[in-house]
Coordinates of N, CA and C in Angstrom, one line a residue:
X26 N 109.9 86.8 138.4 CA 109.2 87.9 137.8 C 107.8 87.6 137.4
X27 N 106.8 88.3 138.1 CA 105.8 88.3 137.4 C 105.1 88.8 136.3
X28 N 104.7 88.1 135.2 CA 103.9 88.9 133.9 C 102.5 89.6 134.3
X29 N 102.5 90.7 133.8 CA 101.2 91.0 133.8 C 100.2 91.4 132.4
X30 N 99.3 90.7 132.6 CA 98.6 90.8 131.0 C 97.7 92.0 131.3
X31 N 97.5 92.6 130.1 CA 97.2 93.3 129.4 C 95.3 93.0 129.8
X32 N 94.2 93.9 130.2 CA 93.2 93.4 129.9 C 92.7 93.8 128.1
X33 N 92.4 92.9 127.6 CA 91.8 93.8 126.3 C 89.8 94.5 126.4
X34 N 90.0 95.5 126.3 CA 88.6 96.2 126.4 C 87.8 96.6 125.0
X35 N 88.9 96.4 124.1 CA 88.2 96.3 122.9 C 89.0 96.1 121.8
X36 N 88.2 96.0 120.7 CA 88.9 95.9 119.0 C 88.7 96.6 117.6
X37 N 89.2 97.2 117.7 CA 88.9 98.1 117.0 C 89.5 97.6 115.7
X38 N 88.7 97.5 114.3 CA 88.7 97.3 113.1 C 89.2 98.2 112.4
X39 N 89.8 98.5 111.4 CA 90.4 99.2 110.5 C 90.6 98.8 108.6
X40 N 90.7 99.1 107.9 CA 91.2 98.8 106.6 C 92.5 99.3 106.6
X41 N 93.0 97.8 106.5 CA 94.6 97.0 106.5 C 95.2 97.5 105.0
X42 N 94.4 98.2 103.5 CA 95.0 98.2 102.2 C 95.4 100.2 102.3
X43 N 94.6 100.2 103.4 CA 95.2 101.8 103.3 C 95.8 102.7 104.2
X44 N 96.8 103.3 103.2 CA 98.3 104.0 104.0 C 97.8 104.7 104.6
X45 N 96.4 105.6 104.4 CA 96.2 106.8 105.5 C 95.9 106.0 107.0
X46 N 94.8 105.1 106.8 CA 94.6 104.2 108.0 C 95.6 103.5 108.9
X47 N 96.8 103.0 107.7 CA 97.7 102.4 109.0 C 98.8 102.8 109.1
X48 N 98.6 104.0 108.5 CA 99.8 105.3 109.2 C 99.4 105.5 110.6
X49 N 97.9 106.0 110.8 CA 96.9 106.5 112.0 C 96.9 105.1 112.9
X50 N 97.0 103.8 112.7 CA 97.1 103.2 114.1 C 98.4 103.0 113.9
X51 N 99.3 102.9 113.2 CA 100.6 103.0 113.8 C 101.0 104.1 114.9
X52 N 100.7 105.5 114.2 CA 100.6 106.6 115.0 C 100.4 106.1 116.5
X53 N 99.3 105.7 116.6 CA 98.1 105.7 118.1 C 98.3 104.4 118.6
X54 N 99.1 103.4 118.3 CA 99.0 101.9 119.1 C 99.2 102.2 120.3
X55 N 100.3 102.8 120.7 CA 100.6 103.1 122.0 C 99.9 103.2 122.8
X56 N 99.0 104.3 122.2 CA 97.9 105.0 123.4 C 97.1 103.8 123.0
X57 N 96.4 103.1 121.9 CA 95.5 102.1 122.2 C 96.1 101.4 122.7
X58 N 97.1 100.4 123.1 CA 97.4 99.3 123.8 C 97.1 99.9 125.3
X59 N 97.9 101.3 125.3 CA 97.3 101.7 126.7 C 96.2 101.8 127.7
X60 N 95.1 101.6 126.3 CA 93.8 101.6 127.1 C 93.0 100.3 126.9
X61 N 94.2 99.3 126.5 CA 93.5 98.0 126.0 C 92.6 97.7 124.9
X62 N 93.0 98.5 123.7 CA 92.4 98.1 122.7 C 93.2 97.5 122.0
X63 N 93.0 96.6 121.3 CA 93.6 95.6 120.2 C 93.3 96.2 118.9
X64 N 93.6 96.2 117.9 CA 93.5 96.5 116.4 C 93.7 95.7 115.8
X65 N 92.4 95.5 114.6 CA 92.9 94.3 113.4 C 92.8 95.1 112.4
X66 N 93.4 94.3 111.1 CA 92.7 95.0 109.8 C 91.5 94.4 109.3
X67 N 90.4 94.8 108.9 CA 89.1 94.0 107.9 C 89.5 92.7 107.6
X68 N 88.9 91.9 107.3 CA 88.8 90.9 106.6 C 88.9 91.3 104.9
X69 N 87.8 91.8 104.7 CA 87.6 92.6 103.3 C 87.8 94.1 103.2
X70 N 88.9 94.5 103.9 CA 89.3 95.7 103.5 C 88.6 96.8 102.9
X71 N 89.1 97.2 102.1 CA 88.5 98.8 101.5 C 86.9 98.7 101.7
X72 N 86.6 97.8 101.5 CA 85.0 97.6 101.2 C 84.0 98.2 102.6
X73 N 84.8 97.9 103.6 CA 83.8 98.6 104.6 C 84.1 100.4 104.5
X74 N 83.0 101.0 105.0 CA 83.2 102.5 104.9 C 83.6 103.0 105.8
X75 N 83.9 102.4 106.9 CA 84.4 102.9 108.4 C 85.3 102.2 109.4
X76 N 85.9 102.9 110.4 CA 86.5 102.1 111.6 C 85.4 101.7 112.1
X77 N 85.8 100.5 112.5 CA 84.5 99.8 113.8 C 85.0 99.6 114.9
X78 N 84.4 99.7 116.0 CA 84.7 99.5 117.3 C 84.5 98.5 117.9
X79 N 84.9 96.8 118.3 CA 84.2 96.4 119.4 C 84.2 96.1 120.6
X80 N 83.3 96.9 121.4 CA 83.3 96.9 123.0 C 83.3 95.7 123.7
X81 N 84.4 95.4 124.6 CA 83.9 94.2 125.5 C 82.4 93.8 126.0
X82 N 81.9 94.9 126.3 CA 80.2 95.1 126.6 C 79.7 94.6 125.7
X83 N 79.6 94.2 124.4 CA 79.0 93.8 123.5 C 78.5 95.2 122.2
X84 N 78.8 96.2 122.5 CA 78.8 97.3 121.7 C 79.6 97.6 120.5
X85 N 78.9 97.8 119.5 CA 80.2 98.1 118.0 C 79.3 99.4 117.9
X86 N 80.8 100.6 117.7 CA 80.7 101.7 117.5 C 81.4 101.7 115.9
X87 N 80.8 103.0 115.0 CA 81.6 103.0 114.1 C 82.0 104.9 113.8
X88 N 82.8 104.6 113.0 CA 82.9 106.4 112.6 C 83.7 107.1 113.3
X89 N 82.9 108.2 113.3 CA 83.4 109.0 114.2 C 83.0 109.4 115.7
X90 N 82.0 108.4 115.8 CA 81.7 107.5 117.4 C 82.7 107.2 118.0
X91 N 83.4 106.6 117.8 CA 84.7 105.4 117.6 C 85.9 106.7 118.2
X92 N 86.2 107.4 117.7 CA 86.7 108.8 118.1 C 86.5 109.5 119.1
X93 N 85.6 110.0 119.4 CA 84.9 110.4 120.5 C 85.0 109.2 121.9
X94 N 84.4 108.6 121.3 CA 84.2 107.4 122.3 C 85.6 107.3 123.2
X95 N 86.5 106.8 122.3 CA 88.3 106.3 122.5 C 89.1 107.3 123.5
X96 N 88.6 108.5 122.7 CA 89.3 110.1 123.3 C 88.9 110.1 125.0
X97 N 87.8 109.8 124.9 CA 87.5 110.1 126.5 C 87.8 108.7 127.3
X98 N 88.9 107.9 126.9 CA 89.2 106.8 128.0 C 90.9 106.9 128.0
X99 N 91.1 108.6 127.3 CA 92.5 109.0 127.5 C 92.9 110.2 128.0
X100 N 93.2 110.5 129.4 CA 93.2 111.3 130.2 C 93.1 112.9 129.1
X101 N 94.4 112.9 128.4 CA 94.6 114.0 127.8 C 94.0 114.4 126.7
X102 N 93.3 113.6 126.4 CA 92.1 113.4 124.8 C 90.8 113.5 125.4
X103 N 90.2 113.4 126.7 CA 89.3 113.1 127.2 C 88.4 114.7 126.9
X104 N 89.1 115.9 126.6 CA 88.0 117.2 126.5 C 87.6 117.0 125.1
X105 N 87.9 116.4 124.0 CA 87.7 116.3 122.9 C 87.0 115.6 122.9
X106 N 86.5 114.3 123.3 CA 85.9 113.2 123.6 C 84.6 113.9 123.9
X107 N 84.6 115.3 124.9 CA 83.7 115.5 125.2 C 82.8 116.3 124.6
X108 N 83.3 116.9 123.2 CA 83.2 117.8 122.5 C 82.0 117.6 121.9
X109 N 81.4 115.7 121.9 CA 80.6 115.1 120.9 C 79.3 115.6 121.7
X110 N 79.1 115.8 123.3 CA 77.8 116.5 123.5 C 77.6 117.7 123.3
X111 N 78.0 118.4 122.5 CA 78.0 119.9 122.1 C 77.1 120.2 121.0
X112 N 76.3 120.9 121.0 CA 75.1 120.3 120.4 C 75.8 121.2 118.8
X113 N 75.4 120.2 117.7 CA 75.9 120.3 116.2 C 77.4 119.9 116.0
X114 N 78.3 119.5 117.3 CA 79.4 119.3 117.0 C 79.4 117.3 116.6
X115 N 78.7 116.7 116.8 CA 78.8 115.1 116.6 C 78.1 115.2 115.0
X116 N 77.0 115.7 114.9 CA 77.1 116.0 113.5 C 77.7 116.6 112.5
X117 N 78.6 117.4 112.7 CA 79.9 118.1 111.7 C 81.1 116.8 111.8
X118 N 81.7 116.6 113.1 CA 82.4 115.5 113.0 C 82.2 114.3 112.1
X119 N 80.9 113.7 111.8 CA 80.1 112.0 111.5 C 80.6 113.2 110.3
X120 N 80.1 114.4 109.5 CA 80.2 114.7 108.2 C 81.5 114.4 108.0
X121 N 82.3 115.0 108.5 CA 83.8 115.1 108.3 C 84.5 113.8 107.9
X122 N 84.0 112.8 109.2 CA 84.4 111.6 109.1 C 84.4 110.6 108.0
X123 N 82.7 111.1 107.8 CA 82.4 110.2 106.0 C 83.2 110.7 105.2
X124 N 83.2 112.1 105.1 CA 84.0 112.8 103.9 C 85.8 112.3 103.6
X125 N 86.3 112.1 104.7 CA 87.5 111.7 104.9 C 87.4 110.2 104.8
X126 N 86.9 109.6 105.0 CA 86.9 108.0 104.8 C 86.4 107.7 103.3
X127 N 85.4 108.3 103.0 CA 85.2 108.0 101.9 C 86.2 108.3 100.5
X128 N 87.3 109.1 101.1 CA 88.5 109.3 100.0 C 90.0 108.9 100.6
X129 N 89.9 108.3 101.7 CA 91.3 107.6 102.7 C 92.1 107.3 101.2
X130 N 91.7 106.5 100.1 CA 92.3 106.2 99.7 C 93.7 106.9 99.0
X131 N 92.9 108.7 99.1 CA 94.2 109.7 98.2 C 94.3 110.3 99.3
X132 N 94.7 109.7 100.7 CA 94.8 110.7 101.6 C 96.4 110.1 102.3
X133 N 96.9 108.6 101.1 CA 98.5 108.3 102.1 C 99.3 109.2 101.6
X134 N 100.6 108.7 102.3 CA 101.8 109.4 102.0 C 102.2 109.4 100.4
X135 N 101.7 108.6 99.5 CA 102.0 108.7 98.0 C 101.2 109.7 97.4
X136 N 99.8 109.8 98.1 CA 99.2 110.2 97.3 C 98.2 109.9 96.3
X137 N 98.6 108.4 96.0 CA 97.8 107.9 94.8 C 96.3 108.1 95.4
X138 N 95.5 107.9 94.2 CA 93.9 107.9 94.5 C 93.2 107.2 92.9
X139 N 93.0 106.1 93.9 CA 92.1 104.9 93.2 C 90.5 105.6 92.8
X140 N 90.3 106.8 93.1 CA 89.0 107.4 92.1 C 89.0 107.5 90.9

């Protein structure tokens, strides 16, 4: 039987202390292993403001880049992906995105919020 590996195409970063975050790549490993992304958690956790992306190409995306970007290398996510050339829709999204990241922490399943 032959193995076949996996190419990895990227790594996508996350904060490893919060439930909303690794509810959301638990959610989505599937489809990211699918498209050869790997996931870690931070080193220093909460402290960064964002998902990061790193591209085999040598590219780090963050935000809600990282979303867009991802969506369109997944057949059925790929019109959403497209959504970011729509002109004022990549700007409402990056809003959204800060807004929601910058409070992930009251956004798990408990509830709690460290504000």
């Amino acid at each position: 039987m032959t193995e076949t590996r996996k190419i990895t195409r990227g790594t996508l970063f996350y904060d490893g202390t919060c439930r909303f975050c690794c509810d959301g790549v638990r959610r989505f490993r599937t489809m990211l292993d699918g498209i050869g992304v790997k996931v870690r958690p931070f080193k220093n956790g909460a402290t960064e403001p964002e998902m990061k992306l790193h591209w085999a190409d040598g590219t780090v995306r963050g935000g809600a880049d990282v979303a867009f970007f991802l969506a369109r290398r997944v057949w059925w996510l790929a019109p959403l992906g497209w959504l970011e050339w729509l002109p004022g829709c990549h700007w409402i999204a990056s809003c959204l995105y800060r807004e929601v990241a910058a409070r992930r922490q009251c956004l798990g399943p408990s509830g709690e919020c460290r504000i």
